[in-house]
Amino acid sequence: MPYRLFCLLMAAVGIQAQQTPSINDLNAECLGNVIRLSVAPLFEEVDTVFNDTQIINLTPGLATQCGFSFKFDPMGNAMFFASLQNCFSQNMDDKMFSLVMQFRLPGNHMTEDPVYRVGKTCSYTPWTSREILCDRNYMEVSVRRTLPDIQTIPKQPTGGPKARSGNFRRGVEAVASGYKMTAVVFSPSKNVMNVDEVQRKGYAIANTPTRLVLRSPHNAEETYLQNVAGVPMRVLSTSTFFEQKWLVTRVDATAVCPTPEAVAFTPEVITWYMPKHIDPLFSSDAFTMLEVYMGIDAKRLDTEEMAARNYSVLVTEAHIIVEIPVGAVGGYFKSHIQDDQYFVTYTIEPMLELLWIEEVAHENTSYKVLFPITTPPMARPPQVRNYTPLDTVPEQAVFVLELGTFNLDVELLNITFPTMVLTVAECNARGFNVQEQRSPDNTLKTFRMEVPFSDPVVFKERRAEQGVTTFTLQLIYGLVIFPEYAPFSHSAVVDAVLLDIVPPSVTGNCDQENFHITVDYRNQEPFFVVLVGKRLLNHEFAKQYLTEGDTDFTITLPFSSPDAVFESVHSSSVRSRLDVALLNPYNNMTIKYFSLACSFLKTLTECFSNGTMTALAVKVDSVPGLNPGQLTLSDPACGPTYSDDRFAYFHFTVNSCGTTRKFINNVMLYENEISLPDELEVKLNATTSSEEEYQLKVSCSYVANITRTLAFLTRPRDNEPFAETGTGRLMVRMRLAQDASYNTFHQEEDYPVVRYLRQPLHFEVELTTSSDPKVALVLDHCWATLNEDRDSRPRWNLIINGCENPEDPYRVVFHPVEADARVRFPPHVKRFEAYMFSFAGDAFEPSGQVFVHCDVVICDASSPTGGPCSGQCVNQDNLKRGRSCF
């Protein structure tokens, strides 16, 4: 058994489970003549129950004898495989097979162990003449038995515990009137054994309703090796005798299974050779191979799945050759230690299913092999990769080491330094930041660690004559392989040589408008990044604000820049602060921090002689949660005229917004206050845990009695002003009226509007946003298309240069517009009538829809300039038709 003790619980499906819960950690599948059960690493013990009363420990020997096998991956996940004809399944006429397994979780001393059951019923028909199953620990052959009237009586296998008395093995005897199984003869030794002796030797023999089943361990005494097409094969050959009063009948059964020597390895590929003609199973060379399937863990794969995994199966004249890449999906890697060296193996369990028919005997054979393959150990010496950045100052430098790569079953326990041994938790508490990192496909791992140069475990040696310092880190990684708890270690010595770098200096000053920050990095190349406020100094930022010198650079930044913060604000000045930090680019540690605060003269309040005031409020650092757009004057209804995330601008008259007035001698003083409304002030304090309030007093003073002198000159104007042609934003809309009264119009949801051919359409085009009576709207061009694209073809012109299309047999009719309750400015509106038509011609099918488009011109009605502004083209015929139609 592997590293755990597992017992198996089996019972007939008719046994009622004790209301045990269903869990997703158990998954049973029918895979041909095999039942596969997948078990997550949750269960520690599995028992077997027979007839709902007997508990049986499934030892490795009993599992082999009864047709069970199991395997575990490095994470503890288990797979159980059971032959349909195992000792404990309920056989219903060799057509239905039911199996129940029970799993027990480890409990405690106070309660019973929790138990889970899973049952599976599988159908398997029809059987071939001979069925051979090769599993990892046994070989099984089942042949069709043609003896008449053989009835079975169950009998237990010998050599087991006494608890197994009763119905444990399918019958090997018959009633007195039928046949009786008397002896088994093994070839080529010719050893003869009775049934009980066969059982005691570890073989299994069973008589089902239609078949004889024989099972043997691979290395049983009566098995032998035979070279078949250059491939060593393990053979079991038997003859079973059945006797009646005057008759003896023999049933031959032979099983042949491959040995591990059938596999060849390279570092990249596993190659498994299976003879195509398995000589001990054939009576002649004449046969036909009907089916060849490959699978993994007893489950067939289709051609798409095989191609995705890069598996291949090649059928030659002598062999069936299976090739599997090392590391392919379906297998797993396992770690091993030999002489404190790290090795890995790769394990996978391919399956081959063959079906052939012999042309002479006309009997078919189903042959299935579950063949676990493990590669020889492959050396994978771990490597320590040093990612330590060297362009930094020693106080900020950090060893960045990565150890790998390993399989997932390897864990890091501790690290030994020259002066101490630290666990992983202790390393992290010390600031070494030990992390496990997985590969993208989650199959490999590495261990990453960061050790500051300043830590005492790092040895330092300064070489003044060379101007460098050497930093050395000696360490031994202590690792372990699970679940075997196999320990091993890996030693490493890493060095880093750094130039003796003088840390940079930062100075600054202010003028009336700007901050000036100078960074002097002496005789070294800049080995840091600059953080200005909360923004990194990138290329675009530097291009706008940075000036470079030989060994320094200067950042000139306006005091109102978003990168600065306002500390306080007064009526005639603002105190602004700029923070600058030099950072290590590899770990973001601060090399140098500098802050400069200055007061800048700034007029925040302006007073105008017409009795209006303007005030500018700024967001200050002491109230970080402030939204300037929520600020108001003393009257909460008076908010800012403009605001963003840093400023709020107010414009108001001195007799509004709660402004107070008082007289001081000959001066009138108007005062107001900018603040948050009370309810917002409460919310701000609740969210920021701060008692800071925002209040800014603004004031204007006027001399009560003062005389101002104003001088001006006049001169006659040379000409009358006129409007020039230009561009601007005006809104024009075109609507379809429901009739010639133009009182009601179709809404957007009415479209498309249905009209018969030659039925009139009444259009109105209106300038909607202008109240200027001196402008007029003129229809320049109107046309129809088959779709919404105004530039599409074909098109039919309705109005050309303000006039109807002379080629149109049904020309448009312009209708006059009079002022009424709806139309305030008749020159802003144009109305015309067109007749419904459809496009038709040699190149186009008649269309069910038309779309009408218009270009308009806005003109000065008082001074027409010619062209389209000379007026809408209206002839006498149209006027008559318009009046008669209207």
mmCIF file with all atom_site columns, C-alpha atoms in Angstrom, residues 476-609:
data_model
loop_
_atom_site.group_PDB
_atom_site.id
_atom_site.type_symbol
_atom_site.label_atom_id
_atom_site.label_alt_id
_atom_site.label_comp_id
_atom_site.label_asym_id
_atom_site.label_entity_id
_atom_site.label_seq_id
_atom_site.pdbx_PDB_ins_code
_atom_site.Cartn_x
_atom_site.Cartn_y
_atom_site.Cartn_z
_atom_site.occupancy
_atom_site.B_iso_or_equiv
_atom_site.pdbx_formal_charge
_atom_site.auth_seq_id
_atom_site.auth_comp_id
_atom_site.auth_asym_id
_atom_site.auth_atom_id
_atom_site.pdbx_PDB_model_num
ATOM 1   C CA . ILE A 1 476 ? 20.992  27.171 3.193   1.00 0.00 ? 476 ILE A CA 1
ATOM 2   C CA . TYR A 1 477 ? 17.416  26.477 2.141   1.00 0.00 ? 477 TYR A CA 1
ATOM 3   C CA . GLY A 1 478 ? 15.750  23.725 4.156   1.00 0.00 ? 478 GLY A CA 1
ATOM 4   C CA . LEU A 1 479 ? 13.114  21.938 2.079   1.00 0.00 ? 479 LEU A CA 1
ATOM 5   C CA . VAL A 1 480 ? 10.897  18.873 2.427   1.00 0.00 ? 480 VAL A CA 1
ATOM 6   C CA . ILE A 1 481 ? 8.966   16.638 0.041   1.00 0.00 ? 481 ILE A CA 1
ATOM 7   C CA . PHE A 1 482 ? 5.408   15.740 0.970   1.00 0.00 ? 482 PHE A CA 1
ATOM 8   C CA . PRO A 1 483 ? 3.807   13.435 1.866   1.00 0.00 ? 483 PRO A CA 1
ATOM 9   C CA . GLU A 1 484 ? 6.931   11.386 2.630   1.00 0.00 ? 484 GLU A CA 1
ATOM 10  C CA . TYR A 1 485 ? 8.446   14.234 4.681   1.00 0.00 ? 485 TYR A CA 1
ATOM 11  C CA . ALA A 1 486 ? 11.739  13.648 2.872   1.00 0.00 ? 486 ALA A CA 1
ATOM 12  C CA . PRO A 1 487 ? 14.070  16.531 3.796   1.00 0.00 ? 487 PRO A CA 1
ATOM 13  C CA . PHE A 1 488 ? 16.793  18.034 1.634   1.00 0.00 ? 488 PHE A CA 1
ATOM 14  C CA . SER A 1 489 ? 18.695  21.292 1.410   1.00 0.00 ? 489 SER A CA 1
ATOM 15  C CA . HIS A 1 490 ? 20.260  23.659 -1.089  1.00 0.00 ? 490 HIS A CA 1
ATOM 16  C CA . SER A 1 491 ? 23.149  26.014 -0.322  1.00 0.00 ? 491 SER A CA 1
ATOM 17  C CA . ALA A 1 492 ? 23.844  29.322 -2.010  1.00 0.00 ? 492 ALA A CA 1
ATOM 18  C CA . VAL A 1 493 ? 26.258  32.238 -1.722  1.00 0.00 ? 493 VAL A CA 1
ATOM 19  C CA . VAL A 1 494 ? 25.360  35.475 -3.497  1.00 0.00 ? 494 VAL A CA 1
ATOM 20  C CA . ASP A 1 495 ? 27.424  38.653 -3.775  1.00 0.00 ? 495 ASP A CA 1
ATOM 21  C CA . ALA A 1 496 ? 26.679  42.206 -4.801  1.00 0.00 ? 496 ALA A CA 1
ATOM 22  C CA . VAL A 1 497 ? 29.262  44.923 -5.428  1.00 0.00 ? 497 VAL A CA 1
ATOM 23  C CA . LEU A 1 498 ? 28.001  48.511 -5.188  1.00 0.00 ? 498 LEU A CA 1
ATOM 24  C CA . LEU A 1 499 ? 29.747  51.772 -5.896  1.00 0.00 ? 499 LEU A CA 1
ATOM 25  C CA . ASP A 1 500 ? 30.036  54.052 -2.890  1.00 0.00 ? 500 ASP A CA 1
ATOM 26  C CA . ILE A 1 501 ? 27.252  56.423 -3.873  1.00 0.00 ? 501 ILE A CA 1
ATOM 27  C CA . VAL A 1 502 ? 26.699  59.783 -2.184  1.00 0.00 ? 502 VAL A CA 1
ATOM 28  C CA . PRO A 1 503 ? 22.958  60.253 -1.625  1.00 0.00 ? 503 PRO A CA 1
ATOM 29  C CA . PRO A 1 504 ? 21.425  63.070 -3.680  1.00 0.00 ? 504 PRO A CA 1
ATOM 30  C CA . SER A 1 505 ? 20.459  66.406 -2.119  1.00 0.00 ? 505 SER A CA 1
ATOM 31  C CA . VAL A 1 506 ? 17.239  68.342 -2.666  1.00 0.00 ? 506 VAL A CA 1
ATOM 32  C CA . THR A 1 507 ? 16.836  72.131 -2.197  1.00 0.00 ? 507 THR A CA 1
ATOM 33  C CA . GLY A 1 508 ? 14.151  74.619 -3.179  1.00 0.00 ? 508 GLY A CA 1
ATOM 34  C CA . ASN A 1 509 ? 12.808  78.182 -3.198  1.00 0.00 ? 509 ASN A CA 1
ATOM 35  C CA . CYS A 1 510 ? 9.825   80.156 -4.444  1.00 0.00 ? 510 CYS A CA 1
ATOM 36  C CA . ASP A 1 511 ? 9.231   83.272 -6.510  1.00 0.00 ? 511 ASP A CA 1
ATOM 37  C CA . GLN A 1 512 ? 5.942   85.108 -6.954  1.00 0.00 ? 512 GLN A CA 1
ATOM 38  C CA . GLU A 1 513 ? 4.324   82.357 -9.031  1.00 0.00 ? 513 GLU A CA 1
ATOM 39  C CA . ASN A 1 514 ? 6.397   79.147 -8.929  1.00 0.00 ? 514 ASN A CA 1
ATOM 40  C CA . PHE A 1 515 ? 8.175   76.518 -6.885  1.00 0.00 ? 515 PHE A CA 1
ATOM 41  C CA . HIS A 1 516 ? 11.791  75.804 -7.862  1.00 0.00 ? 516 HIS A CA 1
ATOM 42  C CA . ILE A 1 517 ? 13.072  72.377 -6.716  1.00 0.00 ? 517 ILE A CA 1
ATOM 43  C CA . THR A 1 518 ? 16.715  71.437 -7.460  1.00 0.00 ? 518 THR A CA 1
ATOM 44  C CA . VAL A 1 519 ? 17.957  67.832 -7.186  1.00 0.00 ? 519 VAL A CA 1
ATOM 45  C CA . ASP A 1 520 ? 21.758  67.439 -7.086  1.00 0.00 ? 520 ASP A CA 1
ATOM 46  C CA . TYR A 1 521 ? 22.885  63.851 -7.728  1.00 0.00 ? 521 TYR A CA 1
ATOM 47  C CA . ARG A 1 522 ? 26.616  64.767 -7.539  1.00 0.00 ? 522 ARG A CA 1
ATOM 48  C CA . ASN A 1 523 ? 28.924  62.732 -9.737  1.00 0.00 ? 523 ASN A CA 1
ATOM 49  C CA . GLN A 1 524 ? 26.629  59.706 -10.081 1.00 0.00 ? 524 GLN A CA 1
ATOM 50  C CA . GLU A 1 525 ? 24.063  58.858 -12.701 1.00 0.00 ? 525 GLU A CA 1
ATOM 51  C CA . PRO A 1 526 ? 20.507  59.253 -11.378 1.00 0.00 ? 526 PRO A CA 1
ATOM 52  C CA . PHE A 1 527 ? 19.548  55.919 -9.808  1.00 0.00 ? 527 PHE A CA 1
ATOM 53  C CA . PHE A 1 528 ? 16.113  56.962 -8.589  1.00 0.00 ? 528 PHE A CA 1
ATOM 54  C CA . VAL A 1 529 ? 12.688  58.040 -9.779  1.00 0.00 ? 529 VAL A CA 1
ATOM 55  C CA . VAL A 1 530 ? 11.110  61.337 -8.731  1.00 0.00 ? 530 VAL A CA 1
ATOM 56  C CA . LEU A 1 531 ? 7.642   61.618 -7.228  1.00 0.00 ? 531 LEU A CA 1
ATOM 57  C CA . VAL A 1 532 ? 6.268   65.175 -7.477  1.00 0.00 ? 532 VAL A CA 1
ATOM 58  C CA . GLY A 1 533 ? 3.206   65.391 -5.291  1.00 0.00 ? 533 GLY A CA 1
ATOM 59  C CA . LYS A 1 534 ? 1.452   62.177 -6.223  1.00 0.00 ? 534 LYS A CA 1
ATOM 60  C CA . ARG A 1 535 ? 2.722   62.025 -9.811  1.00 0.00 ? 535 ARG A CA 1
ATOM 61  C CA . LEU A 1 536 ? 5.858   60.319 -11.125 1.00 0.00 ? 536 LEU A CA 1
ATOM 62  C CA . LEU A 1 537 ? 8.165   62.539 -13.142 1.00 0.00 ? 537 LEU A CA 1
ATOM 63  C CA . ASN A 1 538 ? 7.799   60.981 -16.597 1.00 0.00 ? 538 ASN A CA 1
ATOM 64  C CA . HIS A 1 539 ? 9.033   62.173 -19.978 1.00 0.00 ? 539 HIS A CA 1
ATOM 65  C CA . GLU A 1 540 ? 6.040   64.427 -20.724 1.00 0.00 ? 540 GLU A CA 1
ATOM 66  C CA . PHE A 1 541 ? 6.127   65.947 -17.249 1.00 0.00 ? 541 PHE A CA 1
ATOM 67  C CA . ALA A 1 542 ? 9.892   66.571 -17.489 1.00 0.00 ? 542 ALA A CA 1
ATOM 68  C CA . LYS A 1 543 ? 9.601   68.087 -20.953 1.00 0.00 ? 543 LYS A CA 1
ATOM 69  C CA . GLN A 1 544 ? 7.236   70.746 -19.607 1.00 0.00 ? 544 GLN A CA 1
ATOM 70  C CA . TYR A 1 545 ? 8.719   71.570 -16.188 1.00 0.00 ? 545 TYR A CA 1
ATOM 71  C CA . LEU A 1 546 ? 12.326  70.275 -15.915 1.00 0.00 ? 546 LEU A CA 1
ATOM 72  C CA . THR A 1 547 ? 15.629  72.006 -16.679 1.00 0.00 ? 547 THR A CA 1
ATOM 73  C CA . GLU A 1 548 ? 18.789  69.877 -16.643 1.00 0.00 ? 548 GLU A CA 1
ATOM 74  C CA . GLY A 1 549 ? 22.288  70.805 -15.512 1.00 0.00 ? 549 GLY A CA 1
ATOM 75  C CA . ASP A 1 550 ? 25.548  68.863 -15.512 1.00 0.00 ? 550 ASP A CA 1
ATOM 76  C CA . THR A 1 551 ? 24.977  67.069 -12.191 1.00 0.00 ? 551 THR A CA 1
ATOM 77  C CA . ASP A 1 552 ? 21.546  68.329 -11.240 1.00 0.00 ? 552 ASP A CA 1
ATOM 78  C CA . PHE A 1 553 ? 18.129  69.221 -12.553 1.00 0.00 ? 553 PHE A CA 1
ATOM 79  C CA . THR A 1 554 ? 15.526  71.802 -11.516 1.00 0.00 ? 554 THR A CA 1
ATOM 80  C CA . ILE A 1 555 ? 11.756  71.408 -11.504 1.00 0.00 ? 555 ILE A CA 1
ATOM 81  C CA . THR A 1 556 ? 9.824   74.679 -11.923 1.00 0.00 ? 556 THR A CA 1
ATOM 82  C CA . LEU A 1 557 ? 6.167   74.236 -11.076 1.00 0.00 ? 557 LEU A CA 1
ATOM 83  C CA . PRO A 1 558 ? 3.352   76.845 -10.678 1.00 0.00 ? 558 PRO A CA 1
ATOM 84  C CA . PHE A 1 559 ? 2.005   77.113 -7.141  1.00 0.00 ? 559 PHE A CA 1
ATOM 85  C CA . SER A 1 560 ? -1.505  76.371 -8.460  1.00 0.00 ? 560 SER A CA 1
ATOM 86  C CA . SER A 1 561 ? -0.437  73.103 -10.138 1.00 0.00 ? 561 SER A CA 1
ATOM 87  C CA . PRO A 1 562 ? -2.521  70.048 -9.213  1.00 0.00 ? 562 PRO A CA 1
ATOM 88  C CA . ASP A 1 563 ? 0.694   68.456 -7.937  1.00 0.00 ? 563 ASP A CA 1
ATOM 89  C CA . ALA A 1 564 ? 0.851   71.037 -5.112  1.00 0.00 ? 564 ALA A CA 1
ATOM 90  C CA . VAL A 1 565 ? -1.563  71.301 -2.200  1.00 0.00 ? 565 VAL A CA 1
ATOM 91  C CA . PHE A 1 566 ? -3.009  74.419 -0.579  1.00 0.00 ? 566 PHE A CA 1
ATOM 92  C CA . GLU A 1 567 ? -2.330  74.594 3.135   1.00 0.00 ? 567 GLU A CA 1
ATOM 93  C CA . SER A 1 568 ? -4.273  77.769 3.934   1.00 0.00 ? 568 SER A CA 1
ATOM 94  C CA . VAL A 1 569 ? -6.021  80.626 2.200   1.00 0.00 ? 569 VAL A CA 1
ATOM 95  C CA . HIS A 1 570 ? -6.364  84.322 3.145   1.00 0.00 ? 570 HIS A CA 1
ATOM 96  C CA . SER A 1 571 ? -8.018  87.287 1.529   1.00 0.00 ? 571 SER A CA 1
ATOM 97  C CA . SER A 1 572 ? -4.891  88.324 -0.361  1.00 0.00 ? 572 SER A CA 1
ATOM 98  C CA . SER A 1 573 ? -2.614  85.253 -0.330  1.00 0.00 ? 573 SER A CA 1
ATOM 99  C CA . VAL A 1 574 ? -2.493  81.463 -0.613  1.00 0.00 ? 574 VAL A CA 1
ATOM 100 C CA . ARG A 1 575 ? -0.045  79.171 1.173   1.00 0.00 ? 575 ARG A CA 1
ATOM 101 C CA . SER A 1 576 ? 0.864   76.268 -1.110  1.00 0.00 ? 576 SER A CA 1
ATOM 102 C CA . ARG A 1 577 ? 3.086   73.207 -0.508  1.00 0.00 ? 577 ARG A CA 1
ATOM 103 C CA . LEU A 1 578 ? 4.962   70.926 -2.874  1.00 0.00 ? 578 LEU A CA 1
ATOM 104 C CA . ASP A 1 579 ? 6.188   67.485 -1.746  1.00 0.00 ? 579 ASP A CA 1
ATOM 105 C CA . VAL A 1 580 ? 9.020   65.762 -3.621  1.00 0.00 ? 580 VAL A CA 1
ATOM 106 C CA . ALA A 1 581 ? 10.312  62.224 -2.976  1.00 0.00 ? 581 ALA A CA 1
ATOM 107 C CA . LEU A 1 582 ? 13.179  60.300 -4.562  1.00 0.00 ? 582 LEU A CA 1
ATOM 108 C CA . LEU A 1 583 ? 12.266  56.593 -4.733  1.00 0.00 ? 583 LEU A CA 1
ATOM 109 C CA . ASN A 1 584 ? 14.136  53.361 -5.331  1.00 0.00 ? 584 ASN A CA 1
ATOM 110 C CA . PRO A 1 585 ? 12.556  52.071 -8.572  1.00 0.00 ? 585 PRO A CA 1
ATOM 111 C CA . TYR A 1 586 ? 12.852  48.423 -7.522  1.00 0.00 ? 586 TYR A CA 1
ATOM 112 C CA . ASN A 1 587 ? 11.138  48.458 -4.150  1.00 0.00 ? 587 ASN A CA 1
ATOM 113 C CA . ASN A 1 588 ? 9.592   51.975 -3.984  1.00 0.00 ? 588 ASN A CA 1
ATOM 114 C CA . MET A 1 589 ? 11.489  52.744 -0.790  1.00 0.00 ? 589 MET A CA 1
ATOM 115 C CA . THR A 1 590 ? 12.079  56.450 -0.168  1.00 0.00 ? 590 THR A CA 1
ATOM 116 C CA . ILE A 1 591 ? 15.674  57.616 -0.669  1.00 0.00 ? 591 ILE A CA 1
ATOM 117 C CA . LYS A 1 592 ? 15.053  61.300 -0.013  1.00 0.00 ? 592 LYS A CA 1
ATOM 118 C CA . TYR A 1 593 ? 12.002  63.344 0.992   1.00 0.00 ? 593 TYR A CA 1
ATOM 119 C CA . PHE A 1 594 ? 11.689  67.115 0.602   1.00 0.00 ? 594 PHE A CA 1
ATOM 120 C CA . SER A 1 595 ? 8.774   69.478 1.240   1.00 0.00 ? 595 SER A CA 1
ATOM 121 C CA . LEU A 1 596 ? 8.595   73.204 0.402   1.00 0.00 ? 596 LEU A CA 1
ATOM 122 C CA . ALA A 1 597 ? 5.763   75.546 1.484   1.00 0.00 ? 597 ALA A CA 1
ATOM 123 C CA . CYS A 1 598 ? 5.470   79.209 0.455   1.00 0.00 ? 598 CYS A CA 1
ATOM 124 C CA . SER A 1 599 ? 2.891   82.009 0.604   1.00 0.00 ? 599 SER A CA 1
ATOM 125 C CA . PHE A 1 600 ? 1.918   83.518 -2.748  1.00 0.00 ? 600 PHE A CA 1
ATOM 126 C CA . LEU A 1 601 ? 0.171   86.884 -3.157  1.00 0.00 ? 601 LEU A CA 1
ATOM 127 C CA . LYS A 1 602 ? -3.103  86.218 -4.873  1.00 0.00 ? 602 LYS A CA 1
ATOM 128 C CA . THR A 1 603 ? -6.212  88.377 -5.132  1.00 0.00 ? 603 THR A CA 1
ATOM 129 C CA . LEU A 1 604 ? -9.045  86.044 -4.298  1.00 0.00 ? 604 LEU A CA 1
ATOM 130 C CA . THR A 1 605 ? -11.781 88.724 -4.054  1.00 0.00 ? 605 THR A CA 1
ATOM 131 C CA . GLU A 1 606 ? -12.512 91.439 -6.624  1.00 0.00 ? 606 GLU A CA 1
ATOM 132 C CA . CYS A 1 607 ? -14.908 94.362 -6.127  1.00 0.00 ? 607 CYS A CA 1
ATOM 133 C CA . PHE A 1 608 ? -16.539 96.205 -9.021  1.00 0.00 ? 608 PHE A CA 1
ATOM 134 C CA . SER A 1 609 ? -18.059 99.682 -9.085  1.00 0.00 ? 609 SER A CA 1
#
